CSV table of C-alpha atoms and ligand atoms in Angstrom, one decimal:
chain,number,residue,atom,x,y,z
L,20,UNK,CA,0.2,0.1,-0.1
L,21,UNK,CA,1.8,3.5,-1.2
L,22,UNK,CA,2.0,5.7,1.8
L,23,UNK,CA,-1.2,8.4,1.8
L,24,UNK,CA,-0.2,11.8,0.7
L,25,UNK,CA,-0.1,13.1,4.3
L,26,UNK,CA,1.8,10.4,5.9
L,27,UNK,CA,5.0,11.1,7.2
L,28,UNK,CA,7.1,9.3,4.5
L,29,UNK,CA,5.5,11.4,1.6
L,30,UNK,CA,5.6,14.9,3.0
L,31,UNK,CA,7.5,18.0,1.4
L,32,UNK,CA,11.0,17.2,2.5
L,33,UNK,CA,11.5,21.1,3.1
L,34,UNK,CA,9.1,20.8,5.7
L,35,UNK,CA,10.6,18.1,7.2
L,36,UNK,CA,14.0,20.0,7.0
L,37,UNK,CA,12.5,22.4,9.3
L,38,UNK,CA,13.5,23.0,12.8
L,39,UNK,CA,12.6,25.8,15.6
L,40,UNK,CA,13.9,25.6,18.9
L,41,UNK,CA,12.3,28.4,20.6
L,42,UNK,CA,9.5,25.7,21.0
L,43,UNK,CA,11.3,22.9,20.5
L,44,UNK,CA,12.8,19.8,23.0
L,45,UNK,CA,13.2,21.8,25.9
L,46,UNK,CA,10.1,23.7,25.5
L,47,UNK,CA,7.8,20.1,25.3
L,48,UNK,CA,9.8,18.6,28.1
L,49,UNK,CA,8.8,21.8,30.1
L,50,UNK,CA,5.3,21.4,28.9
L,51,UNK,CA,5.2,18.1,30.0
L,52,UNK,CA,6.4,18.9,33.5
L,53,UNK,CA,4.0,21.6,33.7
L,54,UNK,CA,1.1,19.0,33.3
L,55,UNK,CA,2.7,16.8,35.9
L,56,UNK,CA,2.2,19.7,38.2
L,57,UNK,CA,6.2,21.2,38.3
L,58,UNK,CA,5.9,24.8,38.5
L,59,UNK,CA,8.0,25.8,35.3
L,60,UNK,CA,9.2,29.4,34.6
L,61,UNK,CA,9.1,29.6,30.8
L,62,UNK,CA,11.8,32.0,29.9
L,63,UNK,CA,12.0,30.4,26.3
L,64,UNK,CA,10.0,32.9,24.5
L,65,UNK,CA,10.1,36.7,24.2
L,66,UNK,CA,6.4,36.5,25.5
L,67,UNK,CA,6.4,39.6,27.9
L,68,UNK,CA,2.6,39.7,28.9
L,69,UNK,CA,3.2,35.5,29.7
L,70,UNK,CA,5.5,36.7,32.2
L,71,UNK,CA,3.3,39.3,33.8
L,72,UNK,CA,4.1,42.8,32.0
L,73,UNK,CA,0.8,44.6,32.1
L,74,UNK,CA,-0.6,45.5,28.6
L,75,UNK,CA,-0.1,49.5,28.0
L,76,UNK,CA,-3.7,50.9,28.9
L,77,UNK,CA,-4.2,53.4,26.0
L,78,UNK,CA,-4.3,51.1,23.2
L,79,UNK,CA,-6.3,48.2,25.1
L,80,UNK,CA,-9.0,51.4,25.6
L,81,UNK,CA,-8.9,52.1,21.7
L,82,UNK,CA,-9.0,48.8,20.6
L,83,UNK,CA,-11.6,47.8,23.1
L,84,UNK,CA,-13.8,50.3,21.8
L,85,UNK,CA,-13.2,49.5,18.1
L,86,UNK,CA,-14.0,45.6,18.7
L,87,UNK,CA,-17.4,46.8,20.4
L,88,UNK,CA,-18.3,50.1,18.9
L,89,UNK,CA,-22.0,50.1,20.3
L,90,UNK,CA,-20.1,51.3,23.4
L,91,UNK,CA,-19.6,54.3,21.4
L,92,UNK,CA,-23.3,55.1,21.4
L,93,UNK,CA,-23.7,54.4,25.0
L,94,UNK,CA,-24.0,57.8,26.8
L,95,UNK,CA,-21.9,56.7,29.9
L,96,UNK,CA,-18.8,55.8,27.5
L,97,UNK,CA,-17.2,59.3,28.4
L,98,UNK,CA,-17.4,57.8,32.2
L,99,UNK,CA,-15.0,55.0,31.2
L,100,UNK,CA,-12.9,56.1,27.9
L,101,UNK,CA,-10.8,59.6,27.9
L,102,UNK,CA,-12.1,61.5,25.3
L,103,UNK,CA,-8.8,60.9,23.2
L,104,UNK,CA,-9.2,57.5,22.9
L,105,UNK,CA,-13.0,57.8,22.0
L,106,UNK,CA,-11.7,60.2,19.6
L,107,UNK,CA,-8.8,57.6,18.4
L,108,UNK,CA,-11.5,54.7,18.2
L,109,UNK,CA,-13.8,56.4,16.0
L,110,UNK,CA,-10.5,57.5,13.6
L,111,UNK,CA,-9.6,53.9,13.0
L,112,UNK,CA,-13.0,52.7,12.6
L,113,UNK,CA,-13.3,55.1,9.7
L,114,UNK,CA,-10.4,53.9,7.9
L,115,UNK,CA,-11.7,50.5,8.0
L,116,UNK,CA,-14.4,49.2,5.5
L,117,UNK,CA,-17.1,47.9,7.6
L,118,UNK,CA,-15.2,47.7,11.1
L,119,UNK,CA,-13.0,45.1,12.2
L,120,UNK,CA,-15.0,42.3,11.2
L,121,UNK,CA,-14.3,43.4,7.4
L,122,UNK,CA,-11.1,42.4,5.3
L,123,UNK,CA,-8.7,45.2,4.6
L,124,UNK,CA,-6.7,46.2,1.7
L,125,UNK,CA,-4.2,43.0,1.4
L,126,UNK,CA,-1.4,45.6,2.2
L,127,UNK,CA,-3.2,46.6,5.2
L,128,UNK,CA,-5.7,49.8,5.6
L,129,UNK,CA,-3.9,52.8,4.0
L,130,UNK,CA,-4.4,55.0,6.7
L,131,UNK,CA,-2.4,52.9,8.9
L,132,UNK,CA,0.3,52.6,6.1
L,133,UNK,CA,0.3,56.2,6.2
L,134,UNK,CA,0.6,56.6,10.1
L,135,UNK,CA,3.8,53.9,10.0
L,136,UNK,CA,5.6,56.2,6.9
L,137,UNK,CA,5.2,59.4,9.1
L,138,UNK,CA,6.5,57.6,12.3
L,139,UNK,CA,9.3,56.6,9.6
L,140,UNK,CA,10.0,60.2,8.4
L,141,UNK,CA,10.1,61.4,12.0
L,142,UNK,CA,12.5,58.6,13.5
L,143,UNK,CA,14.9,58.7,10.2
L,144,UNK,CA,14.3,62.3,8.7
L,145,UNK,CA,13.8,61.2,5.4
L,146,UNK,CA,10.1,60.8,3.8
L,147,UNK,CA,8.8,57.1,3.3
L,148,UNK,CA,6.4,55.9,1.0
L,149,UNK,CA,3.1,54.2,2.6
L,150,UNK,CA,2.8,52.3,-0.8
L,151,UNK,CA,5.9,50.6,0.3
L,152,UNK,CA,5.0,49.6,3.6
L,153,UNK,CA,3.1,46.1,4.1
L,154,UNK,CA,1.1,45.1,7.2
L,155,UNK,CA,1.5,41.5,8.2
L,156,UNK,CA,0.2,39.3,10.8
L,157,UNK,CA,3.6,39.6,13.0
L,158,UNK,CA,6.9,40.4,11.3
L,159,UNK,CA,7.7,36.5,11.2
L,160,UNK,CA,5.3,36.5,8.2
L,161,UNK,CA,6.7,39.5,6.5
L,162,UNK,CA,9.9,37.7,6.7
L,163,UNK,CA,8.6,34.4,5.5
L,164,UNK,CA,7.3,36.3,2.5
L,165,UNK,CA,10.1,38.2,1.5
L,166,UNK,CA,12.5,35.2,1.9
L,167,UNK,CA,10.2,33.1,-0.2
L,168,UNK,CA,10.4,36.0,-2.9
L,169,UNK,CA,14.0,35.8,-3.0
L,170,UNK,CA,14.7,32.2,-2.8
L,171,UNK,CA,14.6,30.3,-6.1
L,172,UNK,CA,16.4,27.1,-5.4
L,173,UNK,CA,18.9,25.3,-3.1
L,174,UNK,CA,21.7,27.0,-4.7
L,175,UNK,CA,20.2,30.3,-3.3
L,176,UNK,CA,22.1,31.5,-0.3
L,177,UNK,CA,21.1,33.7,2.6
L,178,UNK,CA,23.8,35.2,4.4
L,179,UNK,CA,22.4,35.2,8.4
L,180,UNK,CA,24.1,35.9,11.5
L,181,UNK,CA,24.7,33.0,14.0
L,182,UNK,CA,23.8,32.6,16.7
L,183,UNK,CA,20.5,33.5,14.7
L,184,UNK,CA,16.7,33.8,15.7
L,185,UNK,CA,15.4,30.6,14.2
L,186,UNK,CA,12.9,32.1,12.2
L,187,UNK,CA,15.5,32.6,9.7
L,188,UNK,CA,17.0,28.9,9.1
L,189,UNK,CA,13.5,27.7,9.3
L,190,UNK,CA,12.3,29.6,6.9
L,191,UNK,CA,15.3,29.1,4.6
L,192,UNK,CA,14.7,25.5,4.9
L,193,UNK,CA,10.9,25.8,4.1
L,194,UNK,CA,11.8,27.5,0.8
L,195,UNK,CA,14.5,25.1,-0.3
L,196,UNK,CA,17.4,27.6,0.3
L,197,UNK,CA,20.7,27.7,1.8
L,198,UNK,CA,21.8,29.4,4.9
L,199,UNK,CA,25.2,31.1,4.7
L,200,UNK,CA,26.3,31.7,8.3
L,201,UNK,CA,28.4,34.7,9.0
L,202,UNK,CA,29.7,34.4,12.8
L,203,UNK,CA,29.4,36.8,15.4
L,204,UNK,CA,32.2,37.5,17.7
L,205,UNK,CA,31.4,36.6,21.1
L,206,UNK,CA,35.0,38.0,22.3
L,207,UNK,CA,33.7,41.5,21.0
L,208,UNK,CA,30.6,41.4,22.5
L,209,UNK,CA,28.9,39.8,19.5
L,210,UNK,CA,30.3,42.4,17.3
L,211,UNK,CA,29.8,41.9,13.1
L,212,UNK,CA,33.3,41.6,11.6
L,213,UNK,CA,32.6,42.4,8.1
L,214,UNK,CA,35.5,40.7,7.1
L,215,UNK,CA,34.2,37.5,8.2
L,216,UNK,CA,31.3,38.0,6.4
L,217,UNK,CA,33.3,38.8,3.2
L,218,UNK,CA,35.0,35.3,3.6
L,219,UNK,CA,31.6,33.4,4.3
L,220,UNK,CA,30.5,34.6,0.7
L,221,UNK,CA,33.5,33.6,-0.9
L,222,UNK,CA,33.4,30.1,0.6
L,223,UNK,CA,29.7,30.0,-0.2
L,224,UNK,CA,30.1,31.0,-3.9
L,225,UNK,CA,33.1,28.5,-4.0
L,226,UNK,CA,30.3,25.8,-3.4
L,227,UNK,CA,27.9,27.0,-6.3
L,228,UNK,CA,26.0,29.0,-4.0
L,229,UNK,CA,24.6,32.2,-5.4
L,230,UNK,CA,24.3,34.8,-2.1
L,231,UNK,CA,21.5,36.9,-2.8
L,232,UNK,CA,20.8,38.6,0.6
L,233,UNK,CA,22.0,39.4,4.1
L,234,UNK,CA,20.0,39.2,7.2
L,235,UNK,CA,21.2,41.6,10.3
L,236,UNK,CA,19.2,41.4,13.3
L,237,UNK,CA,19.5,44.6,15.2
L,238,UNK,CA,19.4,44.6,18.1
L,239,UNK,CA,20.4,40.9,18.1
L,240,UNK,CA,18.3,37.6,19.1
L,241,UNK,CA,19.4,35.8,21.0
L,242,UNK,CA,22.7,37.7,21.3
L,243,UNK,CA,21.5,41.6,22.3
L,244,UNK,CA,24.2,43.4,20.4
L,245,UNK,CA,23.3,46.8,18.9
L,246,UNK,CA,25.1,47.8,15.8
L,247,UNK,CA,26.8,51.0,15.4
L,248,UNK,CA,26.6,53.5,12.9
L,249,UNK,CA,29.9,52.5,11.4
L,250,UNK,CA,28.8,49.0,11.0
L,251,UNK,CA,25.7,49.6,9.5
L,252,UNK,CA,27.8,51.6,7.0
L,253,UNK,CA,30.1,48.8,6.3
L,254,UNK,CA,27.2,46.4,5.9
L,255,UNK,CA,25.4,48.7,3.2
L,256,UNK,CA,28.4,49.2,1.6
L,257,UNK,CA,29.2,45.4,1.5
L,258,UNK,CA,25.6,44.8,0.2
L,259,UNK,CA,26.1,46.8,-2.7
L,260,UNK,CA,29.6,45.6,-3.6
L,261,UNK,CA,28.4,41.9,-3.4
L,262,UNK,CA,24.7,42.8,-4.7
L,263,UNK,CA,23.0,41.9,-2.0
L,264,UNK,CA,19.5,42.9,-0.7
L,265,UNK,CA,19.6,43.4,2.8
L,266,UNK,CA,17.0,42.5,5.5
L,267,UNK,CA,17.1,44.5,8.6
L,268,UNK,CA,15.1,42.9,11.2
L,269,UNK,CA,14.6,45.7,13.5
L,270,UNK,CA,11.8,44.4,15.8
L,271,UNK,CA,13.7,45.5,18.9
L,272,UNK,CA,14.4,48.8,18.1
L,273,UNK,CA,12.5,50.2,21.5
L,274,UNK,CA,14.7,47.8,23.6
L,275,UNK,CA,17.4,49.7,24.1
L,276,UNK,CA,19.6,49.3,27.6
L,277,UNK,CA,22.8,51.1,26.8
L,278,UNK,CA,23.5,54.7,26.0
L,279,UNK,CA,26.9,54.3,23.8
L,280,UNK,CA,24.6,52.6,20.7
L,281,UNK,CA,21.1,53.8,20.4
L,282,UNK,CA,19.5,52.3,17.7
L,283,UNK,CA,20.0,53.7,14.4
L,284,UNK,CA,17.8,52.4,11.5
L,285,UNK,CA,19.5,50.8,8.4
L,286,UNK,CA,17.1,52.7,6.3
L,287,UNK,CA,18.2,56.0,7.7
L,288,UNK,CA,22.1,55.2,7.2
L,289,UNK,CA,21.1,54.1,3.4
L,290,UNK,CA,19.8,57.5,3.0
L,291,UNK,CA,23.1,59.2,4.8
L,292,UNK,CA,25.4,57.2,3.0
L,293,UNK,CA,24.2,59.0,-0.6
L,294,UNK,CA,24.6,58.1,-4.2
L,295,UNK,CA,25.1,55.6,-5.9
L,296,UNK,CA,24.6,53.6,-2.5
L,297,UNK,CA,21.5,54.9,-1.4
L,298,UNK,CA,19.7,54.4,-4.4
L,299,UNK,CA,21.0,51.3,-5.6
L,300,UNK,CA,21.2,48.8,-2.6
L,301,UNK,CA,17.6,47.1,-1.9
L,302,UNK,CA,16.5,46.9,1.6
L,303,UNK,CA,13.4,45.4,3.5
L,304,UNK,CA,12.9,46.4,7.1
L,305,UNK,CA,10.9,44.8,9.7
L,306,UNK,CA,9.0,45.8,13.1
L,307,UNK,CA,6.5,44.7,15.1
L,308,UNK,CA,3.9,45.3,17.9
L,309,UNK,CA,5.2,42.2,19.9
L,310,UNK,CA,8.4,43.7,21.3
L,311,UNK,CA,9.5,46.9,22.6
L,312,UNK,CA,7.5,48.0,25.9
L,313,UNK,CA,4.3,47.1,24.0
L,314,UNK,CA,4.9,43.3,24.3
L,315,UNK,CA,1.5,42.4,22.1
L,316,UNK,CA,2.9,39.4,20.8
L,317,UNK,CA,-0.4,37.7,20.6
L,318,UNK,CA,-2.2,40.6,18.4
L,319,UNK,CA,0.2,39.8,15.7
L,320,UNK,CA,1.1,43.2,14.1
L,321,UNK,CA,4.0,43.5,12.0
L,322,UNK,CA,4.9,45.5,9.0
L,323,UNK,CA,7.8,45.6,6.5
L,324,UNK,CA,8.9,48.6,4.7
L,325,UNK,CA,10.6,48.2,0.7
L,326,UNK,CA,13.1,50.4,-0.2
L,327,UNK,CA,14.6,50.6,-3.8
L,328,UNK,CA,12.9,47.7,-4.9
L,329,UNK,CA,11.5,48.1,-8.7
L,330,UNK,CA,7.7,48.7,-8.8
L,331,UNK,CA,7.5,44.8,-10.8
L,332,UNK,CA,8.8,43.1,-8.1
L,333,UNK,CA,6.3,45.2,-5.7
L,334,UNK,CA,3.5,44.2,-8.0
L,335,UNK,CA,4.7,40.6,-7.3
L,336,UNK,CA,4.8,40.6,-3.6
L,337,UNK,CA,1.2,42.6,-3.6
L,338,UNK,CA,0.0,40.2,-5.5
L,339,UNK,CA,1.0,36.9,-3.4
L,340,UNK,CA,0.1,39.3,-0.1
L,341,UNK,CA,-3.4,39.1,-1.9
L,342,UNK,CA,-3.7,35.0,-1.7
L,343,UNK,CA,-4.2,35.8,2.1
L,344,UNK,CA,-6.8,38.3,1.7
L,345,UNK,CA,-6.2,40.7,4.8
L,346,UNK,CA,-3.6,41.1,7.6
L,347,UNK,CA,-5.8,40.9,10.8
L,348,UNK,CA,-7.1,44.3,11.2
L,349,UNK,CA,-6.9,44.6,15.0
L,350,UNK,CA,-3.3,43.9,14.9
L,351,UNK,CA,-3.1,46.9,12.3
L,352,UNK,CA,-4.6,49.0,14.7
L,353,UNK,CA,-2.2,48.3,17.4
L,354,UNK,CA,0.6,48.9,14.7
L,355,UNK,CA,-1.0,52.2,14.0
L,356,UNK,CA,-1.2,53.1,18.3
L,357,UNK,CA,2.7,52.0,18.6
L,358,UNK,CA,3.8,54.3,15.8
L,359,UNK,CA,1.6,57.3,16.6
L,360,UNK,CA,1.4,57.3,20.7
L,361,UNK,CA,-0.8,59.8,22.5
L,362,UNK,CA,1.1,63.4,22.3
L,363,UNK,CA,2.2,65.7,24.8
L,364,UNK,CA,-1.4,67.7,26.0
L,365,UNK,CA,-3.4,64.6,24.9
L,366,UNK,CA,-5.3,63.4,27.8
L,367,UNK,CA,-3.8,59.8,27.8
L,368,UNK,CA,-0.6,61.3,27.3
L,369,UNK,CA,1.2,61.2,30.8
L,370,UNK,CA,-0.2,57.9,31.9
L,371,UNK,CA,0.8,56.5,28.7
L,372,UNK,CA,4.8,57.9,28.9
L,373,UNK,CA,4.8,57.0,32.7
L,374,UNK,CA,3.6,53.0,31.9
L,375,UNK,CA,5.9,52.5,28.9
L,376,UNK,CA,9.1,54.7,30.8
L,377,UNK,CA,8.3,52.3,33.8
L,378,UNK,CA,8.6,49.0,31.5
L,379,UNK,CA,11.9,50.1,29.7
L,380,UNK,CA,13.7,50.9,33.0
L,381,UNK,CA,12.8,47.6,34.4
L,382,UNK,CA,13.8,45.9,31.2
L,383,UNK,CA,17.3,47.8,31.7
L,384,UNK,CA,17.4,46.9,35.1
L,385,UNK,CA,16.7,43.3,34.4
L,386,UNK,CA,19.4,43.0,31.6
L,387,UNK,CA,21.8,43.9,34.5
L,388,UNK,CA,20.4,41.8,37.0
L,389,UNK,CA,20.7,38.9,34.9
L,390,UNK,CA,24.1,39.3,33.3
L,391,UNK,CA,25.6,39.9,36.4
L,392,UNK,CA,23.6,36.9,37.7
L,393,UNK,CA,25.4,34.9,35.2
L,394,UNK,CA,28.6,36.0,35.5
L,395,UNK,CA,28.6,35.2,39.3
L,396,UNK,CA,28.3,31.5,38.4
L,397,UNK,CA,31.2,28.8,38.2
L,398,UNK,CA,32.3,28.6,34.5
L,399,UNK,CA,29.6,30.7,33.1
L,400,UNK,CA,30.2,33.9,31.2
L,401,UNK,CA,27.6,36.3,29.6
L,402,UNK,CA,28.1,39.5,27.7
L,403,UNK,CA,25.8,42.3,28.6
L,404,UNK,CA,22.1,42.4,26.7
L,405,UNK,CA,22.5,45.8,24.7
L,406,UNK,CA,19.3,45.4,23.6
L,407,UNK,CA,16.3,43.0,22.8
L,408,UNK,CA,15.0,40.5,25.3
L,409,UNK,CA,17.1,38.0,25.9
L,410,UNK,CA,20.5,36.6,27.8
L,411,UNK,CA,22.7,34.3,26.3
L,412,UNK,CA,25.6,33.1,28.8
L,413,UNK,CA,28.1,30.8,27.6
L,414,UNK,CA,28.2,27.7,29.8
L,415,UNK,CA,32.1,26.1,29.9
L,416,UNK,CA,31.0,22.7,30.0
L,417,UNK,CA,33.7,20.6,31.5
L,418,UNK,CA,34.7,17.4,29.3
L,419,UNK,CA,33.0,15.0,31.5
L,420,UNK,CA,29.5,16.8,31.2
L,421,UNK,CA,30.1,16.5,27.3
L,422,UNK,CA,30.8,12.8,27.0
L,423,UNK,CA,28.0,12.0,29.5
L,424,UNK,CA,25.6,14.3,27.2
L,425,UNK,CA,27.1,12.3,24.1
L,426,UNK,CA,26.4,8.8,25.7
L,427,UNK,CA,23.1,9.6,26.5
L,428,UNK,CA,22.3,11.1,22.5
L,429,UNK,CA,21.9,14.7,23.5
L,430,UNK,CA,24.0,17.7,22.3
L,431,UNK,CA,26.0,18.9,25.4
L,432,UNK,CA,24.1,22.2,25.9
L,433,UNK,CA,20.7,20.3,25.2
L,434,UNK,CA,21.6,17.9,28.0
L,435,UNK,CA,22.6,21.0,30.4
L,436,UNK,CA,19.4,22.7,29.8
L,437,UNK,CA,17.2,19.7,30.6
L,438,UNK,CA,19.3,18.9,34.0
L,439,UNK,CA,18.4,22.4,34.5
L,440,UNK,CA,15.0,22.1,33.9
L,441,UNK,CA,14.3,19.1,35.9
L,442,UNK,CA,16.3,20.8,39.2
L,443,UNK,CA,14.5,24.3,38.9
L,444,UNK,CA,11.8,24.7,36.3
L,445,UNK,CA,13.7,27.3,34.4
L,446,UNK,CA,12.6,26.4,30.7
L,447,UNK,CA,15.2,27.8,28.4
L,448,UNK,CA,16.5,27.3,24.4
L,449,UNK,CA,20.0,25.5,24.4
L,450,UNK,CA,22.4,27.8,22.3
L,451,UNK,CA,22.4,24.5,19.5
L,452,UNK,CA,18.8,25.8,18.8
L,453,UNK,CA,20.9,29.5,17.4
L,454,UNK,CA,23.9,28.0,16.0
L,455,UNK,CA,27.2,28.7,18.0
L,456,UNK,CA,30.8,27.8,17.1
L,457,UNK,CA,32.2,24.3,17.3
L,458,UNK,CA,32.8,23.0,21.0
L,459,UNK,CA,31.0,26.6,22.7
L,460,UNK,CA,28.0,26.1,24.3
L,461,UNK,CA,25.6,28.6,25.6
L,462,UNK,CA,21.7,29.0,26.6
L,463,UNK,CA,19.3,31.6,25.7
L,464,UNK,CA,16.8,33.0,28.5
L,465,UNK,CA,14.7,35.9,28.4
L,466,UNK,CA,15.1,39.1,31.0
L,467,UNK,CA,11.6,39.2,31.1
L,468,UNK,CA,10.8,37.5,34.6
L,469,UNK,CA,9.4,40.5,37.1
L,470,UNK,CA,12.1,42.0,39.2
L,471,UNK,CA,10.9,40.5,42.3
L,472,UNK,CA,11.2,37.0,40.8
L,473,UNK,CA,14.6,37.7,39.2
L,474,UNK,CA,16.9,37.3,42.3
L,475,UNK,CA,15.3,34.0,43.1
L,476,UNK,CA,15.3,32.9,39.6
L,477,UNK,CA,19.3,33.7,39.1
L,478,UNK,CA,19.8,32.2,42.9
L,479,UNK,CA,18.3,28.9,41.9
L,480,UNK,CA,20.3,29.0,38.7
L,481,UNK,CA,23.4,29.5,40.4
L,482,UNK,CA,22.6,26.8,42.9
L,483,UNK,CA,21.9,24.4,40.0
L,484,UNK,CA,25.0,25.1,37.7
L,485,UNK,CA,27.6,25.0,40.6
L,486,UNK,CA,26.5,21.7,41.7
L,487,UNK,CA,26.4,20.8,38.3
L,488,UNK,CA,30.2,21.9,37.7
L,489,UNK,CA,31.5,20.3,41.1
L,490,UNK,CA,29.7,17.1,40.0
L,491,UNK,CA,31.4,16.9,36.3
L,492,UNK,CA,34.7,18.6,37.2
L,493,UNK,CA,37.7,16.3,37.2
T,501,LIG,C1,14.5,38.8,15.5
T,501,LIG,C2,12.9,38.6,15.7
T,501,LIG,N1,12.4,39.0,14.2
T,501,LIG,C3,10.9,38.7,14.2
T,501,LIG,C4,10.7,38.2,15.4
T,501,LIG,C5,8.8,37.5,15.0
T,501,LIG,O1,8.3,38.7,15.6
T,501,LIG,P1,6.2,38.7,15.4
T,501,LIG,O2,5.9,38.1,16.7
T,501,LIG,O3,6.0,39.8,14.9
T,501,LIG,O4,6.3,37.7,14.3
T,501,LIG,C6,10.9,37.7,16.5
T,501,LIG,C7,10.3,37.1,17.5
T,501,LIG,N2,10.8,36.3,18.7
T,501,LIG,C8,11.0,35.1,18.9
T,501,LIG,C9,9.4,35.0,19.8
T,501,LIG,O5,9.8,35.0,21.5
T,501,LIG,N3,11.3,34.4,21.5
T,501,LIG,C10,11.5,34.6,20.4
T,501,LIG,O6,13.0,34.6,20.2
T,501,LIG,C11,12.6,38.0,16.6
T,501,LIG,O7,12.9,37.7,17.8
């Protein structure tokens, strides 16, 4: 009997190649333990509200009224909702073609794409065209659509930073392309060395790979580094010289925890560089409401902006977006609210600023607590989280631990993270899920546990780690 179409053996081989460690073996084991009644601290996903972060008030009030417009007709609505919330809700409803239940244009609501363009102009100081901004169900869907557009066959290579966020390796596998790694330098606080990148391209070409695109994740996930202006200039010049499209994943642009390297968009530097590069290098930039001090992961609000793509290519991207009919409309409204928050003088302004400032200041504090905590542990070294939401300590595993792991058929960092999970309930992602240099091991955790929980989490980590090292050291 030949296998049925959806039997495993007859599935699309690219589907089978996909791996996504953020919800991989450790997450599945943690979920099992949770079902058995063990208290689990899920720090494997950058999911702020799941770890207790409260949503910002203003956006939730606006979307509540958009979801239930009949409340706007209630004479008491002004007792519950500030006037600027009511006005904003009416504004967004007027942009839709029948409220939140109606499909929007496949590229997203024009009025919200205009708000995003205005945000980009304010941020970068250069004009932005709403026609080149597409809204998506989270940045993930935008990244996947653009990678699918670029990859023609397995000979097409995508330059990806290693350690990388496994959306990229998973999507490249799914679309049948080739991942071309460029290693970040842990000793230089995960710095990007363009000479290493150039070497990676040369090696790929020797194998017959046509390198087509370069991904930067700025600030980095899982590594947390922020790219300097000089780095961005180097990268853009490199893409110009090597004829690469730059995919700038900037979803953590609000998550900056140091003052030396503030966020600068790739798009701004591209314009700053000037001709011919500013008009030649093709760039796609990604953003989302899932991160920053919003953390609205479940709303699935993302966008990408295209720079220097020919009109015919943009039309093809529009055509494929049309197949999915419409990005979800509530997520689009969250995007509009994120890029166009309350202004000074608005009724909701002071509360909005107080809430968002408090979240960012706390994240900055937690980044320090976690980095210092890891660096106080035996055989653990950890770069500071300059941005994003993660800590990615290097765990220097004794040879005996590595041998024991191999005998158990586990990658050494998976073995360590499983032991950590069993002993403490802390659910992390092994560094092997993000890629790392041979023989060097890490784990990724988030800096999201609350300030009050952080000390106890770090001390239970330290207790486990130091006992583990004691057990396996010669
Ligand atoms: C670098 C990067 N790009 C895109 C996304 C996707 O964002 P959307 O929610 O808008 O699709 C994530 C999510 N970060 C995952 C989710 O939580 N932990 C992670 O590493 C990310 O870290």
